[in-house]
């Protein structure tokens, strides 16, 4: 069972806006930044969002994210078939000498 | 550009030690954190631990007693050793870099991953 809680699945039709939630606690999301990763089928994860809401160069602005308290969310607008992937949130957790925790992942299906 | 490549046995027997190497090419190990992350079949990502270029390590609590991550700076290698493996350690193992301009906890470069199965 993952420390950060994500819905196991999400779906949308092309052009729609989809959001994925990520819930944590005061020792992780509540006190550290949140990162989001996209894992396309058969590939390694890719950094999608860093520092709660920043996009690395090359990531389209269709991807956005926010954080409030102990929760975070990822939004994908103008959904495309190529967005079909697993999405993971992650954060540093200050407990037990510190470690990184991930969400269980959300499988996004484009209908 | 910097690339990471994992290598090691694809099959390990139960109770033995899993040993993997991550080779960094196109850049230096210095000034970054080097992480091991795994993806068990049907499950989510799990951070195993990291080593800073100075040699300081941190591990995830659930694996701390069985894990060792080390550096071979002249060879640009990062090694992972996981002892007393069981079937639960079957996973795709990734090495990843953090500590870049994107922050100390953002994994900005990943290897392609290597599949390790634990079976007799």
Coordinates of C-alpha atoms in Angstrom, one line a residue:
Chain A
X1 CA 0.0 0.0 0.0
X2 CA 1.5 3.3 -1.1
X3 CA 2.0 6.2 1.3
X4 CA 0.4 8.7 -1.1
X5 CA -3.1 8.0 -2.3
X6 CA -4.1 8.3 -5.9
X7 CA -7.2 7.0 -7.7
X8 CA -6.2 3.8 -9.6
X9 CA -7.8 4.9 -12.8
X10 CA -9.1 7.9 -14.7
X11 CA -10.5 8.5 -18.1
X12 CA -11.6 11.1 -20.6
X13 CA -12.3 11.7 -24.2
X14 CA -10.0 13.6 -26.6
X15 CA -10.1 17.3 -25.9
X16 CA -11.4 16.9 -22.4
X17 CA -9.8 18.1 -19.1
X18 CA -8.9 15.4 -16.6
X19 CA -7.6 15.8 -13.0
X20 CA -5.8 13.3 -10.9
X21 CA -5.6 13.7 -7.1
X22 CA -2.8 12.8 -4.7
X23 CA -3.4 12.8 -1.0
X24 CA -0.7 12.6 1.7
X25 CA 0.1 13.8 5.2
X26 CA 1.9 16.6 7.0
X27 CA 5.2 14.7 6.9
X28 CA 5.3 14.5 3.1
X29 CA 3.1 16.7 0.9
X30 CA 2.3 19.0 3.8
X31 CA 5.9 20.0 4.2
X32 CA 7.7 19.2 1.0
X33 CA 7.3 19.7 -2.8
X34 CA 5.4 17.4 -5.0
X35 CA 6.6 15.9 -8.3
X36 CA 4.6 14.2 -10.9
X37 CA 5.8 11.5 -13.4
X38 CA 4.3 10.1 -16.6
X39 CA 5.1 6.5 -17.5
X40 CA 4.1 5.7 -21.1
X41 CA 3.6 2.0 -21.8
X42 CA 6.8 0.1 -21.9
X43 CA 9.0 3.1 -21.1
X44 CA 10.8 4.6 -18.1
X45 CA 9.0 7.3 -16.1
X46 CA 9.4 10.9 -17.2
X47 CA 9.5 14.0 -15.0
X48 CA 6.3 15.9 -15.8
X49 CA 6.0 18.4 -12.9
X50 CA 8.5 19.5 -10.3
X51 CA 8.2 21.8 -7.2
X52 CA 4.5 21.4 -7.0
X53 CA 3.6 23.2 -10.3
X54 CA 6.6 23.7 -12.5
X55 CA 7.1 22.1 -15.9
X56 CA 10.5 21.0 -17.1
X57 CA 11.4 22.3 -20.5
X58 CA 9.6 20.4 -23.2
X59 CA 6.5 19.5 -21.2
X60 CA 3.4 21.0 -22.9
X61 CA 1.4 23.6 -20.9
X62 CA -1.6 21.3 -21.2
X63 CA -0.1 19.7 -18.1
X64 CA -0.6 21.7 -14.9
X65 CA -0.5 20.9 -11.2
X66 CA -1.2 22.4 -7.8
X67 CA -0.8 21.7 -4.1
X68 CA -2.9 22.7 -1.1
X69 CA -2.2 21.5 2.4
X70 CA -1.6 17.8 2.3
X71 CA -3.1 17.2 -1.2
X72 CA -2.0 17.8 -4.7
X73 CA -3.5 17.4 -8.1
X74 CA -2.5 17.1 -11.7
X75 CA -4.6 18.4 -14.5
X76 CA -4.4 17.5 -18.2
X77 CA -6.3 19.7 -20.6
X78 CA -6.9 19.1 -24.3
X79 CA -6.6 15.4 -23.7
X80 CA -4.8 13.4 -26.5
X81 CA -4.5 9.7 -27.2
X82 CA -0.8 10.0 -26.5
X83 CA -1.5 11.0 -22.9
X84 CA -2.6 7.5 -22.2
X85 CA -0.2 6.4 -19.5
X86 CA 0.4 5.8 -15.8
X87 CA 0.8 9.0 -13.7
X88 CA 2.6 9.0 -10.3
X89 CA 2.9 11.6 -7.6
X90 CA 5.9 11.7 -5.3
X91 CA 7.2 13.7 -2.4
X92 CA 10.0 13.6 0.2
X93 CA 8.7 12.3 3.6
X94 CA 10.4 13.6 6.7
X95 CA 9.6 10.6 8.9
X96 CA 12.0 7.8 9.7
X97 CA 15.2 9.7 8.7
X98 CA 13.6 10.8 5.4
X99 CA 12.8 9.0 2.3
X100 CA 10.9 9.5 -1.0
X101 CA 7.3 8.2 -1.2
X102 CA 5.2 7.6 -4.3
X103 CA 1.5 7.3 -5.0
X104 CA 0.2 4.0 -6.3
X105 CA -0.2 5.4 -9.7
X106 CA -3.2 6.4 -11.8
X107 CA -3.8 4.7 -15.1
X108 CA -5.2 7.2 -17.5
X109 CA -7.4 5.9 -20.4
X110 CA -8.3 8.1 -23.4
X111 CA -11.7 6.8 -24.6
Chain B
X1 CA 23.4 14.5 -22.9
X2 CA 23.6 12.4 -19.7
X3 CA 22.3 8.8 -20.1
X4 CA 21.9 6.1 -17.6
X5 CA 22.1 2.3 -18.3
X6 CA 21.3 -0.4 -15.8
X7 CA 22.9 -3.8 -16.0
X8 CA 23.0 -7.1 -14.1
X9 CA 21.5 -10.6 -13.9
X10 CA 17.9 -10.9 -14.9
X11 CA 17.3 -13.9 -12.7
X12 CA 18.3 -14.2 -9.0
X13 CA 17.5 -17.1 -6.7
X14 CA 15.6 -16.7 -3.4
X15 CA 17.8 -15.8 -0.4
X16 CA 20.6 -14.6 -2.7
X17 CA 21.9 -11.1 -3.3
X18 CA 20.7 -9.0 -6.2
X19 CA 23.5 -6.9 -7.7
X20 CA 22.9 -4.2 -10.3
X21 CA 25.1 -1.5 -11.8
X22 CA 24.0 1.8 -13.3
X23 CA 26.5 3.4 -15.8
X24 CA 26.4 7.1 -16.3
X25 CA 27.5 8.3 -19.7
X26 CA 27.8 11.8 -21.1
X27 CA 28.3 13.5 -17.8
X28 CA 29.8 13.3 -14.3
X29 CA 28.5 11.7 -11.1
X30 CA 29.6 14.8 -9.2
X31 CA 27.0 17.2 -7.7
X32 CA 24.0 14.9 -8.0
X33 CA 22.0 12.3 -6.1
X34 CA 21.8 8.9 -7.7
X35 CA 18.7 6.9 -7.0
X36 CA 17.4 3.3 -7.3
X37 CA 13.7 3.0 -7.9
X38 CA 11.7 -0.2 -8.7
X39 CA 8.4 -1.1 -10.3
X40 CA 7.0 -4.5 -9.2
X41 CA 4.5 -6.1 -11.6
X42 CA 1.0 -4.7 -11.1
X43 CA 2.2 -2.3 -8.5
X44 CA 3.4 1.3 -8.2
X45 CA 6.8 2.8 -8.1
X46 CA 8.9 2.3 -5.0
X47 CA 12.0 4.4 -4.1
X48 CA 14.8 2.1 -2.8
X49 CA 17.4 4.8 -1.9
X50 CA 20.0 7.2 -3.1
X51 CA 23.6 8.1 -2.8
X52 CA 25.0 11.6 -3.0
X53 CA 28.2 12.1 -4.9
X54 CA 30.0 12.6 -1.6
X55 CA 29.0 9.0 -0.7
X56 CA 26.2 9.8 1.8
X57 CA 23.3 7.4 1.5
X58 CA 19.6 7.2 2.5
X59 CA 17.4 4.2 2.1
X60 CA 13.7 3.6 2.3
X61 CA 12.8 2.2 5.8
X62 CA 11.2 -1.0 4.6
X63 CA 14.4 -2.1 2.7
X64 CA 17.1 -0.4 4.8
X65 CA 18.3 -3.6 6.5
X66 CA 18.9 -5.3 3.1
X67 CA 20.1 -2.5 0.8
X68 CA 23.5 -1.1 0.0
X69 CA 24.1 1.6 -2.6
X70 CA 27.6 2.6 -3.5
X71 CA 29.6 4.7 -6.0
X72 CA 32.6 4.0 -8.2
X73 CA 33.3 7.5 -9.3
X74 CA 36.2 6.8 -11.7
X75 CA 34.1 4.4 -13.6
X76 CA 30.9 6.5 -13.3
X77 CA 29.1 3.5 -11.8
X78 CA 26.4 3.4 -9.2
X79 CA 25.8 0.0 -7.6
X80 CA 22.8 -1.6 -5.9
X81 CA 23.0 -4.6 -3.7
X82 CA 19.8 -6.1 -2.2
X83 CA 20.3 -9.1 0.1
X84 CA 18.1 -12.1 1.0
X85 CA 15.7 -11.5 -1.9
X86 CA 12.3 -13.1 -2.2
X87 CA 9.7 -13.2 -5.0
X88 CA 8.4 -9.8 -3.7
X89 CA 11.7 -8.3 -5.0
X90 CA 10.8 -9.2 -8.6
X91 CA 10.5 -5.8 -10.4
X92 CA 11.8 -3.5 -13.1
X93 CA 14.8 -1.7 -11.4
X94 CA 15.6 1.9 -12.5
X95 CA 18.4 4.2 -11.7
X96 CA 17.6 7.9 -11.8
X97 CA 19.3 11.2 -11.2
X98 CA 18.1 13.9 -8.9
X99 CA 19.5 17.1 -7.5
X100 CA 19.6 19.0 -10.7
X101 CA 18.1 22.5 -11.4
X102 CA 14.7 20.8 -10.9
X103 CA 15.3 20.2 -7.2
X104 CA 16.8 17.6 -4.9
X105 CA 13.8 15.3 -5.1
X106 CA 13.0 15.5 -8.8
X107 CA 14.1 12.5 -10.8
X108 CA 15.0 14.2 -14.1
X109 CA 16.9 11.5 -15.9
X110 CA 16.1 7.8 -15.8
X111 CA 17.7 4.7 -17.2
X112 CA 15.6 2.4 -19.4
X113 CA 15.2 -0.1 -16.5
X114 CA 16.2 -3.7 -16.1
X115 CA 13.9 -6.6 -15.3
X116 CA 14.9 -8.8 -12.3
X117 CA 13.0 -11.9 -11.5
X118 CA 13.5 -13.8 -8.2
X119 CA 12.9 -17.5 -8.8
X120 CA 14.6 -20.8 -8.1

